[in-house]
Tab-separated table of C-alpha atoms in Angstrom:
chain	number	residue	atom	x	y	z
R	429	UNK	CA	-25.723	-28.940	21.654
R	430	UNK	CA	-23.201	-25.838	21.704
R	431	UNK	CA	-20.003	-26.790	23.226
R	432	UNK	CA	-17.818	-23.909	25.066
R	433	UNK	CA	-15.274	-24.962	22.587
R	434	UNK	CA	-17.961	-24.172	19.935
R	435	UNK	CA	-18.386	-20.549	21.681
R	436	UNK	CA	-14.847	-19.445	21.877
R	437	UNK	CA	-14.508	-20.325	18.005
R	438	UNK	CA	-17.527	-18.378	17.247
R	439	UNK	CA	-16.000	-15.821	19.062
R	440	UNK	CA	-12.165	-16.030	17.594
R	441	UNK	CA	-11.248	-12.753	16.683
R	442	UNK	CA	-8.899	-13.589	13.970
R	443	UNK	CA	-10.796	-16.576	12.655
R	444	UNK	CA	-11.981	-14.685	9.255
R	445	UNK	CA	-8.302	-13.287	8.899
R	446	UNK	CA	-5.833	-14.164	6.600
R	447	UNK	CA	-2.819	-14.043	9.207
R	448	UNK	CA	0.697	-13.148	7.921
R	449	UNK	CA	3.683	-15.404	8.188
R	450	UNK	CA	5.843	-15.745	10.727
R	451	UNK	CA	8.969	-14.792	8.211
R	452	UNK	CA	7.344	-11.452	6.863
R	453	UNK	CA	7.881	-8.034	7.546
R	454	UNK	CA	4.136	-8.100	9.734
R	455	UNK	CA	4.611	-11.224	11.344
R	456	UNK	CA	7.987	-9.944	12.310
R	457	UNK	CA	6.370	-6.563	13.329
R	458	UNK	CA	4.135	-8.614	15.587
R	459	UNK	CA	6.542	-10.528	16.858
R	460	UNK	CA	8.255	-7.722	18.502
R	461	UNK	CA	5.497	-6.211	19.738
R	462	UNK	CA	4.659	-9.124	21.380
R	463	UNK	CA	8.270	-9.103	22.766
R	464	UNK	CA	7.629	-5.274	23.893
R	465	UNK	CA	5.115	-5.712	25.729
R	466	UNK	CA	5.697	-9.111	26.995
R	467	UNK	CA	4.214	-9.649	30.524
R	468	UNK	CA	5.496	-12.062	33.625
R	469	UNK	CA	6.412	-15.864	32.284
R	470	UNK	CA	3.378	-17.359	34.052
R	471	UNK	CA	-0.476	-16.695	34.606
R	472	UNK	CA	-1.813	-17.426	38.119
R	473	UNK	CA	-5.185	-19.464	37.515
R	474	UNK	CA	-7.957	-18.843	40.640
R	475	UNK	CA	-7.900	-21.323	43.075
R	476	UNK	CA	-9.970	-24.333	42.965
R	477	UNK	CA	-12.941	-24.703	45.115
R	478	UNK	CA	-12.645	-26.335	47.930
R	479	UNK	CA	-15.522	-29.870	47.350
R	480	UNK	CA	-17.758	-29.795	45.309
R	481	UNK	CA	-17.283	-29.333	41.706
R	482	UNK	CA	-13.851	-29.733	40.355
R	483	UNK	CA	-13.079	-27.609	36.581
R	484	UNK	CA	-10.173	-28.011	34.524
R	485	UNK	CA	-9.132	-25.245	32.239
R	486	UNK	CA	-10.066	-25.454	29.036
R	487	UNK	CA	-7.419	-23.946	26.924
R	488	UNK	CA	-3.655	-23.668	28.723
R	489	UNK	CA	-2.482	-20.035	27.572
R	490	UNK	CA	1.091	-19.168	28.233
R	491	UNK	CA	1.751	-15.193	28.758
R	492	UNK	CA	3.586	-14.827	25.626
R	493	UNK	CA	0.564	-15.955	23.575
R	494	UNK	CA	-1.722	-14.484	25.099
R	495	UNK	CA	0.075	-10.930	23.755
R	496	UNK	CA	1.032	-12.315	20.757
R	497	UNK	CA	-2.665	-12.624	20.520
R	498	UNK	CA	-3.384	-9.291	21.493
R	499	UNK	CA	-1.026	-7.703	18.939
R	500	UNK	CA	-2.697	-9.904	16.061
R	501	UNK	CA	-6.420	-8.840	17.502
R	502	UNK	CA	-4.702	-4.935	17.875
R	503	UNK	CA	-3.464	-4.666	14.393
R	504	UNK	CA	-7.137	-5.026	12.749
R	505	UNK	CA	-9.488	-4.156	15.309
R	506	UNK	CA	-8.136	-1.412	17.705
R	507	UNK	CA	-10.209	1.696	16.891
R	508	UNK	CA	-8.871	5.478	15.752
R	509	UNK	CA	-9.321	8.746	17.468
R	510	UNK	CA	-10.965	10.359	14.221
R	511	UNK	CA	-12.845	7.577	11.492
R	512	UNK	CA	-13.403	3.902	11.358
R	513	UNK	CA	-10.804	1.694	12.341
R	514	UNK	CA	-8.443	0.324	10.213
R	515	UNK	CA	-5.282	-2.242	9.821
R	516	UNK	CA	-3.388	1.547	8.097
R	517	UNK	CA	-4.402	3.506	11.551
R	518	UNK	CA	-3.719	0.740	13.375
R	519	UNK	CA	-0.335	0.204	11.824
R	520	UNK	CA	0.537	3.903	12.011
R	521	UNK	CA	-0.164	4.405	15.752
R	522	UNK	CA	1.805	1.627	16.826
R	523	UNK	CA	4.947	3.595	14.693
R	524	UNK	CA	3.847	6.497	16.463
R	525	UNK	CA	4.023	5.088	19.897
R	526	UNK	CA	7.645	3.742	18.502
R	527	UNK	CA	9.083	6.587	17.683
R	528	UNK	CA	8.056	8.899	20.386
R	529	UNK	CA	10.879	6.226	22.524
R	530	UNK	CA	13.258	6.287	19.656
R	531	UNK	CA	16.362	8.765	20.182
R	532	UNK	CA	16.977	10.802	16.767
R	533	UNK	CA	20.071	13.459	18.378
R	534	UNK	CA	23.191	13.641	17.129
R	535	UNK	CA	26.072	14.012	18.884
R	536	UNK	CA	28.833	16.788	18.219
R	537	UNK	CA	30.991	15.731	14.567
R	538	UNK	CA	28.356	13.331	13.530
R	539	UNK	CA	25.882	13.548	10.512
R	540	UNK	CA	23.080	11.939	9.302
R	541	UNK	CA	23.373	10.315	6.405
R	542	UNK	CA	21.142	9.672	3.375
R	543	UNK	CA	21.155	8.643	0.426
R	544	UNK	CA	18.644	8.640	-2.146
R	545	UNK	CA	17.685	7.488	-6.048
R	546	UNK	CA	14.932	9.609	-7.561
R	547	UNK	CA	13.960	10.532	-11.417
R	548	UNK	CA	15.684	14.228	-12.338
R	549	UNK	CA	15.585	16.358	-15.663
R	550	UNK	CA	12.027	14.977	-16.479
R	551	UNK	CA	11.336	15.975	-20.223
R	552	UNK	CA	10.224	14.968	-23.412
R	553	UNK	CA	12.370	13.108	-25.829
R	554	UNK	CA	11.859	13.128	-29.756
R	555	UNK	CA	12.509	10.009	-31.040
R	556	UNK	CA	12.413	8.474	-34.851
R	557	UNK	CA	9.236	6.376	-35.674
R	558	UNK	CA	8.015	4.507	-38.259
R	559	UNK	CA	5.224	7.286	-38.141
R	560	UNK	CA	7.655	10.409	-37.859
R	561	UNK	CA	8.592	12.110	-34.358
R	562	UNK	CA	7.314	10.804	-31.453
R	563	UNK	CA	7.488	13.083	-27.780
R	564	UNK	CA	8.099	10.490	-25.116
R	565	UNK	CA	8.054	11.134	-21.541
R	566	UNK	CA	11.916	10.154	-20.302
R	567	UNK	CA	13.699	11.184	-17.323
R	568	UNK	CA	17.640	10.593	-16.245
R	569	UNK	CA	18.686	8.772	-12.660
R	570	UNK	CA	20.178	10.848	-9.878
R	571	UNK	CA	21.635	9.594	-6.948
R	572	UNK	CA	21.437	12.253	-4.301
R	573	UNK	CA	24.037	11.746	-0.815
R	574	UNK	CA	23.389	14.293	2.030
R	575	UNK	CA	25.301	14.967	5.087
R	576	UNK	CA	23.899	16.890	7.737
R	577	UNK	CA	24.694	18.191	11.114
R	578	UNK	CA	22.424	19.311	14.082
R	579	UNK	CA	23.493	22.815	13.168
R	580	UNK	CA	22.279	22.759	9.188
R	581	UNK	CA	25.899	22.146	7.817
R	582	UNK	CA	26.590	19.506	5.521
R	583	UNK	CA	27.406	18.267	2.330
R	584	UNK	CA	25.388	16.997	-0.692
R	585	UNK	CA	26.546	15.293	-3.872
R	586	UNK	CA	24.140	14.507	-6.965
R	587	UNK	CA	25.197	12.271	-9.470
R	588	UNK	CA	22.942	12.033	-12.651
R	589	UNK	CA	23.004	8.755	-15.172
R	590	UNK	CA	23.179	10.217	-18.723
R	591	UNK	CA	21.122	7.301	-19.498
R	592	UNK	CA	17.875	7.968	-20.818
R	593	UNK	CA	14.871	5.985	-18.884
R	594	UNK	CA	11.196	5.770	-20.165
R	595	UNK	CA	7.456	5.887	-17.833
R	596	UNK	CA	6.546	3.539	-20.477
R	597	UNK	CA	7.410	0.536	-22.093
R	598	UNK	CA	6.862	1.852	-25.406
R	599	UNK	CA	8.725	5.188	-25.411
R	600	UNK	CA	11.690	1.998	-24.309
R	601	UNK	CA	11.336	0.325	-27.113
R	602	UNK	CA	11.322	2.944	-29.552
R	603	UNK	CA	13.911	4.194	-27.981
R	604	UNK	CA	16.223	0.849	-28.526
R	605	UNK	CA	14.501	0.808	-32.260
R	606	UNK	CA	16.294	4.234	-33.063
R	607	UNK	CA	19.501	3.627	-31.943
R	608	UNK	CA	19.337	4.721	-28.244
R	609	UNK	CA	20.364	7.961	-28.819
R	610	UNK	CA	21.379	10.263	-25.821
R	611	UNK	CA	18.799	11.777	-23.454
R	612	UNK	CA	18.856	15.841	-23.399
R	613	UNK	CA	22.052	16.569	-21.235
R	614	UNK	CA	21.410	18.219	-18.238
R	615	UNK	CA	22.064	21.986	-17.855
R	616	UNK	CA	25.514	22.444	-18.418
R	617	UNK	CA	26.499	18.795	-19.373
R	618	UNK	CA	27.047	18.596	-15.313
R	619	UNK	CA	26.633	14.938	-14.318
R	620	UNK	CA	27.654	15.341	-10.659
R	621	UNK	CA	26.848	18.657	-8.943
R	622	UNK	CA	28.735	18.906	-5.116
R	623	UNK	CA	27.636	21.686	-2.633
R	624	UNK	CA	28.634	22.178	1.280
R	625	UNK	CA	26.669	24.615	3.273
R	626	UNK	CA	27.586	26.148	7.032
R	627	UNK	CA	25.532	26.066	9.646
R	628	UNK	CA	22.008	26.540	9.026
R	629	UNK	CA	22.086	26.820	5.362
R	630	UNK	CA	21.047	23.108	4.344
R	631	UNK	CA	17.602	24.024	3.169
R	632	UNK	CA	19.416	26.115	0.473
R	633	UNK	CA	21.251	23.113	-1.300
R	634	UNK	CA	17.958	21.622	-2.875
R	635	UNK	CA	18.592	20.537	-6.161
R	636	UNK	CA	16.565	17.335	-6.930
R	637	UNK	CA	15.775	16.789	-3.354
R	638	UNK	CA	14.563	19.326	-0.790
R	639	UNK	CA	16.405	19.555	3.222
R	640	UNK	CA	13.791	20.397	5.343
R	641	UNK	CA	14.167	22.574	8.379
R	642	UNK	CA	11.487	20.967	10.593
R	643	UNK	CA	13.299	22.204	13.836
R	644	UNK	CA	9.720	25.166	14.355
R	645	UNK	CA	7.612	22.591	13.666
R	646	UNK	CA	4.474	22.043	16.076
R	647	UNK	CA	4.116	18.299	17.692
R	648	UNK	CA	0.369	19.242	18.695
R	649	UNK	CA	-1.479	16.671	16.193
R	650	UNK	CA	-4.492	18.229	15.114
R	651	UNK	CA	-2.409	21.314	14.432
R	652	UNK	CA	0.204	19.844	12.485
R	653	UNK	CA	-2.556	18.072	10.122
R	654	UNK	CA	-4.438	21.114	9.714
R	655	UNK	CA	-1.143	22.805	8.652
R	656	UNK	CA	0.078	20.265	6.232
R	657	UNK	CA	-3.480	19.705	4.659
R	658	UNK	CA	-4.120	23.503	4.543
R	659	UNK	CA	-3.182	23.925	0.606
R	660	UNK	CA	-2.052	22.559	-2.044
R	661	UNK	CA	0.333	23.654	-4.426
R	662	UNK	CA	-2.426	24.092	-6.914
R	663	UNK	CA	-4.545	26.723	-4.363
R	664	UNK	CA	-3.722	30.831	-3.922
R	665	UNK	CA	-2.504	30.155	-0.277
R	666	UNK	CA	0.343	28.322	-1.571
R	667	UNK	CA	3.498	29.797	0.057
R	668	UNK	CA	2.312	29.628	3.309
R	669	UNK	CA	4.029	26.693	5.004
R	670	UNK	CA	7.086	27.579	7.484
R	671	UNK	CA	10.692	28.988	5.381
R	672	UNK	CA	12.051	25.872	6.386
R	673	UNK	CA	9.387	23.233	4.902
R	674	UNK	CA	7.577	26.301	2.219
R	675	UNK	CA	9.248	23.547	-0.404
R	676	UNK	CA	6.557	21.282	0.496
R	677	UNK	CA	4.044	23.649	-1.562
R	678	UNK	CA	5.410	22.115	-4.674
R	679	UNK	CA	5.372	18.310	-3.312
R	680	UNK	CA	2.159	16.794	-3.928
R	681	UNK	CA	0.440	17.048	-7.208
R	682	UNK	CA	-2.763	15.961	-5.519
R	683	UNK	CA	-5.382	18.959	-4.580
R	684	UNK	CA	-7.507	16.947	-1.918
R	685	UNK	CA	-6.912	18.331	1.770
R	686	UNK	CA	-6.209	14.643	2.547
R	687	UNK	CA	-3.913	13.878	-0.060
R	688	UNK	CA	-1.704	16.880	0.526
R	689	UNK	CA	-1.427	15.842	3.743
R	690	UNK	CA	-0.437	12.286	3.283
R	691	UNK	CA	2.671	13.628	0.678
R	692	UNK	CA	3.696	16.502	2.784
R	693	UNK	CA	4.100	14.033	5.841
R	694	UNK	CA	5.369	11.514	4.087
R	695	UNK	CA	7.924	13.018	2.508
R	696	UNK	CA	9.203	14.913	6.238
R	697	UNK	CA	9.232	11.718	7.500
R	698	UNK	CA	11.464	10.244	4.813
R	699	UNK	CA	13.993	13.894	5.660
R	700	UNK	CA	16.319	14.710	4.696
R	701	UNK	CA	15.866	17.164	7.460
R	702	UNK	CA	17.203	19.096	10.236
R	703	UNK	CA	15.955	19.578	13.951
R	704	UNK	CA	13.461	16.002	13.560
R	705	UNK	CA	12.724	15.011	16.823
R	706	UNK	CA	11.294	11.936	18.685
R	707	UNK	CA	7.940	14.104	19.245
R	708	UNK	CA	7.664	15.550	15.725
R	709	UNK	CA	8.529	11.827	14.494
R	710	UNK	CA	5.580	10.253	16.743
R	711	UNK	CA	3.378	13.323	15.505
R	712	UNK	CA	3.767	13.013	11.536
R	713	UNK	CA	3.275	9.157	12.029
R	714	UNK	CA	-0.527	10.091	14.226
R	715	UNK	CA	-1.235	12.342	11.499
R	716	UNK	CA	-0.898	9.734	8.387
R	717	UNK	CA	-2.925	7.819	11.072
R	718	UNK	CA	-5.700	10.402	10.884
R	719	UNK	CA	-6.229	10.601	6.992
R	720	UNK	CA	-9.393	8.654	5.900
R	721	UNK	CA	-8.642	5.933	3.716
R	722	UNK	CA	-5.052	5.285	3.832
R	723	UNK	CA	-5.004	1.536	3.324
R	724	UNK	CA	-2.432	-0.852	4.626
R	725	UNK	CA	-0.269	-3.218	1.763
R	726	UNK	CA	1.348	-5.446	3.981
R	727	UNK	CA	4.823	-6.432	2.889
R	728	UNK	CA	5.573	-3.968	0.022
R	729	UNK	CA	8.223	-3.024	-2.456
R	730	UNK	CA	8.441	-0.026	-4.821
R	731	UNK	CA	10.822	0.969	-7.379
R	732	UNK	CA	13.025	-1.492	-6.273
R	733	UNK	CA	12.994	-0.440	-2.832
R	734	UNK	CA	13.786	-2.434	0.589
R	735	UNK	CA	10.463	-4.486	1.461
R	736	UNK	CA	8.767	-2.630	4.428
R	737	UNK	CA	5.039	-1.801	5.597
R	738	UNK	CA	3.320	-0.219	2.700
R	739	UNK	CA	0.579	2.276	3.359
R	740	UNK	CA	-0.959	3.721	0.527
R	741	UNK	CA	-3.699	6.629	-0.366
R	742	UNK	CA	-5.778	6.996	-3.405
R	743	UNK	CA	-7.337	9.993	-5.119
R	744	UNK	CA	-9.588	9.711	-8.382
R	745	UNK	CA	-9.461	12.847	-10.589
R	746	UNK	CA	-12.951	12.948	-12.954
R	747	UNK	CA	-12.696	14.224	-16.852
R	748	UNK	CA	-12.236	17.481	-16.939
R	749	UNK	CA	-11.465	20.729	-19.217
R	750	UNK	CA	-8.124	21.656	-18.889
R	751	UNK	CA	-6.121	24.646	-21.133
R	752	UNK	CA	-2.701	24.480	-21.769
R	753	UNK	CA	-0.516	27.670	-21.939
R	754	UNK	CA	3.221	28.483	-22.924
R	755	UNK	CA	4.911	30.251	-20.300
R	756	UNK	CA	8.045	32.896	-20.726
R	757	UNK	CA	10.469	29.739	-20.513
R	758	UNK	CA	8.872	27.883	-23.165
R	759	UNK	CA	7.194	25.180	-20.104
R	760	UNK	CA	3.509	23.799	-21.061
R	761	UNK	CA	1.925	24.761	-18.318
R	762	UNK	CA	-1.628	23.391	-17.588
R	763	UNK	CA	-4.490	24.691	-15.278
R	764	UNK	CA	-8.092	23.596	-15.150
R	765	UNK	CA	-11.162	25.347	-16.820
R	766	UNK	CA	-11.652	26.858	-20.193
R	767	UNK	CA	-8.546	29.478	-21.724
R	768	UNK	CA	-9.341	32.842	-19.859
R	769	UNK	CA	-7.945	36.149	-21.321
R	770	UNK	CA	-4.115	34.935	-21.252
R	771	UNK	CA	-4.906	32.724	-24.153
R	772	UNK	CA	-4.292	29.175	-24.520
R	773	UNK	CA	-5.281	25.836	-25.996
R	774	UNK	CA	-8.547	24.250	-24.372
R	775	UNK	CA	-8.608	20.404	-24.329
R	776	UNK	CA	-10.810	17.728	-22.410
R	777	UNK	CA	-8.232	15.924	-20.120
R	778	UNK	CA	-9.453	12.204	-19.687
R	779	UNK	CA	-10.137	10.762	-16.032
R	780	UNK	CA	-7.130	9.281	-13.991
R	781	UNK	CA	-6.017	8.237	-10.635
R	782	UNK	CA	-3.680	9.150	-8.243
R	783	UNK	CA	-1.753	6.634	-6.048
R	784	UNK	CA	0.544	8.016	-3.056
R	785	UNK	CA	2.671	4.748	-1.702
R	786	UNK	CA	4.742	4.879	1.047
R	787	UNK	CA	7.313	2.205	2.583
R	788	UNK	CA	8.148	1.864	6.084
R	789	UNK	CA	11.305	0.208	7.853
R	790	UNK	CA	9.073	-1.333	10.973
R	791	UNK	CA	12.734	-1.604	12.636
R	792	UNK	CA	13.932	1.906	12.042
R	793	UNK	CA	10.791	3.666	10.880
R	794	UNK	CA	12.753	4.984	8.359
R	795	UNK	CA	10.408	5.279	4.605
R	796	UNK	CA	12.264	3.363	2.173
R	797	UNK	CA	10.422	4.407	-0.558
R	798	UNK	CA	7.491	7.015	-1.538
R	799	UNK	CA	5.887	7.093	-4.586
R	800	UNK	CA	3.479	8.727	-6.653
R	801	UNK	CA	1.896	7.029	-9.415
R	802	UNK	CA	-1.384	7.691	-11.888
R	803	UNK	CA	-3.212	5.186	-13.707
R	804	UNK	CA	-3.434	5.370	-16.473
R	805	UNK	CA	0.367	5.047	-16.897
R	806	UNK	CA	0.894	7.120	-20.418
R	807	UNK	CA	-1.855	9.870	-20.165
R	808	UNK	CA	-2.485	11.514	-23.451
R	809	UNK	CA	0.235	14.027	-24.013
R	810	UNK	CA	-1.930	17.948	-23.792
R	811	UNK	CA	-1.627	20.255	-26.887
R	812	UNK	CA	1.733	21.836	-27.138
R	813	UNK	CA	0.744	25.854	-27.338
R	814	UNK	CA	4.042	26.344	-27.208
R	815	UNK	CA	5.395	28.141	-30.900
R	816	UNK	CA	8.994	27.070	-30.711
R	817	UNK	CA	10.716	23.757	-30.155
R	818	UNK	CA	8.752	21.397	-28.022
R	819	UNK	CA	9.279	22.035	-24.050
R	820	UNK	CA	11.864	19.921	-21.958
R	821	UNK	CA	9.602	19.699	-18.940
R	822	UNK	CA	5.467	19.375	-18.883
R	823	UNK	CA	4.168	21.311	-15.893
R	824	UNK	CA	0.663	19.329	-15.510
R	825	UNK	CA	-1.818	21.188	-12.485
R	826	UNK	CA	-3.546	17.784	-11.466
R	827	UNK	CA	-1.755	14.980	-12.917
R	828	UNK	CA	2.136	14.207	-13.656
R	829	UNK	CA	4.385	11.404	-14.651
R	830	UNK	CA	5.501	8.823	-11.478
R	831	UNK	CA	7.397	10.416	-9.391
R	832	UNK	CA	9.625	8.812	-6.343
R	833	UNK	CA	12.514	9.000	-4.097
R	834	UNK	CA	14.238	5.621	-2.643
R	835	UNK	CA	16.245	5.616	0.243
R	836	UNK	CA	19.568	3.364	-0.627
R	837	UNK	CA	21.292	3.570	2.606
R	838	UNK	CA	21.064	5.755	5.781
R	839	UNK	CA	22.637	6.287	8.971
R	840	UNK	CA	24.954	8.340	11.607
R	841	UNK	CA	28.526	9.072	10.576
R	842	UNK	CA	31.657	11.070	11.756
R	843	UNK	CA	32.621	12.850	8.720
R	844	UNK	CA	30.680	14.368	5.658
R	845	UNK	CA	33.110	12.131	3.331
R	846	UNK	CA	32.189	8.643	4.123
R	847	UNK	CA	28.935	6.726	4.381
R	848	UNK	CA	27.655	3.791	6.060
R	849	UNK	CA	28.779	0.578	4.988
R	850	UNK	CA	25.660	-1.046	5.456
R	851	UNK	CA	22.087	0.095	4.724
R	852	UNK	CA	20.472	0.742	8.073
């Protein structure tokens, strides 16, 4: 015989779910949701019928379980404007419906500060094998601070680590095996590189890491996606975006519509940037929302980053003839299909996948982290067309090495000088 009890189990939205803990970054996310939209203390039962049959309840609810419950049954099942529904969508909109209530002014003398570790002077370093020379793919750490005001003034300091660091563990050890000899300096042996800009003129001081001047920005959804997912920086219409986000064209190394959307959002919502409202905030979060297959990590970490909500988006790129060409600065620089007139060395490029990660403070909906990552790690390194000395930097149409920025501290300040003393 089938019990009520036995019905209500059957029925148990989360019984197939792996639920997360009450001391993780979702549980915690749930939590205050459920606080958020917490309802009166009590529920008022009907009245009992006067005679007749008598019923006790079966299950005593209080109100704050009953949302907490709702959250849980929201997070995987609540359905999206545009495809299936999913834990990333669902995730997303809830950050949306965040930040549209989450002030992001500042007042007069403050700044907003940032401050961000991300790979700089990407290159190829020869190194001493058992076999001969060896190219291995290295880059140097930079450490980039920003200041900026409502008005586009600020500061921004960028401090490179001479340092040497490999994509792969074997360019590492050969590396050690030689001697660790120094990296390729960067131009002009400059190590730290400071530059203040007046008002307005922040999204001229991009050196490793591009200001963006979202302030003409539309918060209409469907036309923001359309305009971030537009072109890629592979595609003729490059160099269309806005003056104060046209860096964007040379963000994502992904061609897909949806791909170039998920960087280009992404990496506005991570800023640096001036004029970012509540509205455009809310809007870049619904349009991550709208981008089929975004899946959600749960608690994730990249590159060392804080732990936050991961979301991530893959692309797979098939085998494919590619021809490799030396440009006027001695840069390898690859584009798909067979050497045209211009020349060039022809090559089959091998199949490989492209992983966009981002991480998201649920508290501050600030992105700790984005990053870009292929798989296979050490793709096969194209012919070198080039007749001189081999190239410092490979400019690859389709596929690169990892590529990330990690936000190390953020917040609101009074003078372009000083930084938080926490990470917020």
């Amino acid at each position: 015989m089938t019990t009520i009890e036995d019905l209500l189990r059957s029925l148990d939205p989360a019984g197939a779910r792996q639920l997360p803990s009450h001391d993780s970054i979702i549980g915690r996310h749930i939590f205050t949701e459920a606080q958020r939209r917490a309802v009166p203390p009590t529920l008022q039962l009907p009245p009992q019928p006067k005679g007749g049959h008598r019923y006790r309840p079966l299950l005593a609810v209080s109100a704050a379980a009953a949302v907490v419950l709702a959250v849980i049954f929201a997070v995987t099942t609540r359905p999206g404007p545009t495809h299936s529904a999913s834990a990333a969508q669902t995730v997303l909109l809830d950050l949306a419906e965040r930040a549209a209530n989450m002030p992001t002014s500042l007042g007069p003398g403050q700044y907003a500060y940032s401050e961000m570790t991300l790979p700089d002077e990407v290159g190829m370093m020869p190194i001493a094998t058992p076999g001969g020379t060896t190219q291995f793919p290295e880059y140097l750490d930079a450490t980039v601070q920003t200041w900026v005001a409502s008005d586009g003034s600020g500061r921004r300091v960028t401090t490179v680590d001479p340092t040497p660091q490999f994509f792969t563990s074997a360019g590492r050890s050969a590396w050690l095996a030689a001697g660790s000899p120094p990296a390729p300096p960067p131009p002009g042996n400059q190590l730290q590189t400071v530059q203040t800009f007046g008002p307005g003129a922040a999204g001229q001081a991009n050196s490793a890491l591009h200001i963006y001047d979202v302030s003409g920005l539309t918060t209409n959804v469907n036309t923001l996606y359309g305009l971030l997912a537009s072109s890629g920086s592979n595609t003729p219409a490059a160099g269309h975006l806005p003056a104060g986000i046209a860096s964007l064209d040379a963000v994502p190394s992904c061609v897909t519509h949806a791909c170039v959307a998920f960087a280009r959002a992404s990496a506005l919502l991570q800023g640096p940037s001036i004029g970012m409202t509540s509205a455009l905030r809310s809007a870049l979060f619904k349009v991550l929302a709208q981008i089929p297959g975004a899946q959600a990590l749960g608690t994730t970490s990249v590159r060392g980053s804080a732990p936050g909500l991961g979301i991530s988006f893959e692309v797979h790129h098939a085998a494919r003839t590619e021809t490799a060409t030396c440009s006027s600065n001695g840069q390898i620089d690859i584009r798909p299909g067979r050497a045209g007139t211009g020349g060039g060395v022809t090559y089959q490029a091998p199949s490989f996948t492209t992983t966009e990660t981002v991480v998201i403070n649920p508290d501050n909906l600030q992105l700790e982290a984005i990053a870009q990552d292929t798989r296979p790690v050490a793709l096969p390194v194209p012919p070198n067309p080039c007749p001189s000395a081999a190239p410092q930097i490979i400019n690859q149409v389709g596929h690169t090495f990892p590529t990330w920025t990690v936000l190390t501290a953020s917040g609101v300040v009074n003078s372009e000088t000083t930084s938080p003393s926490t990470h917020s």
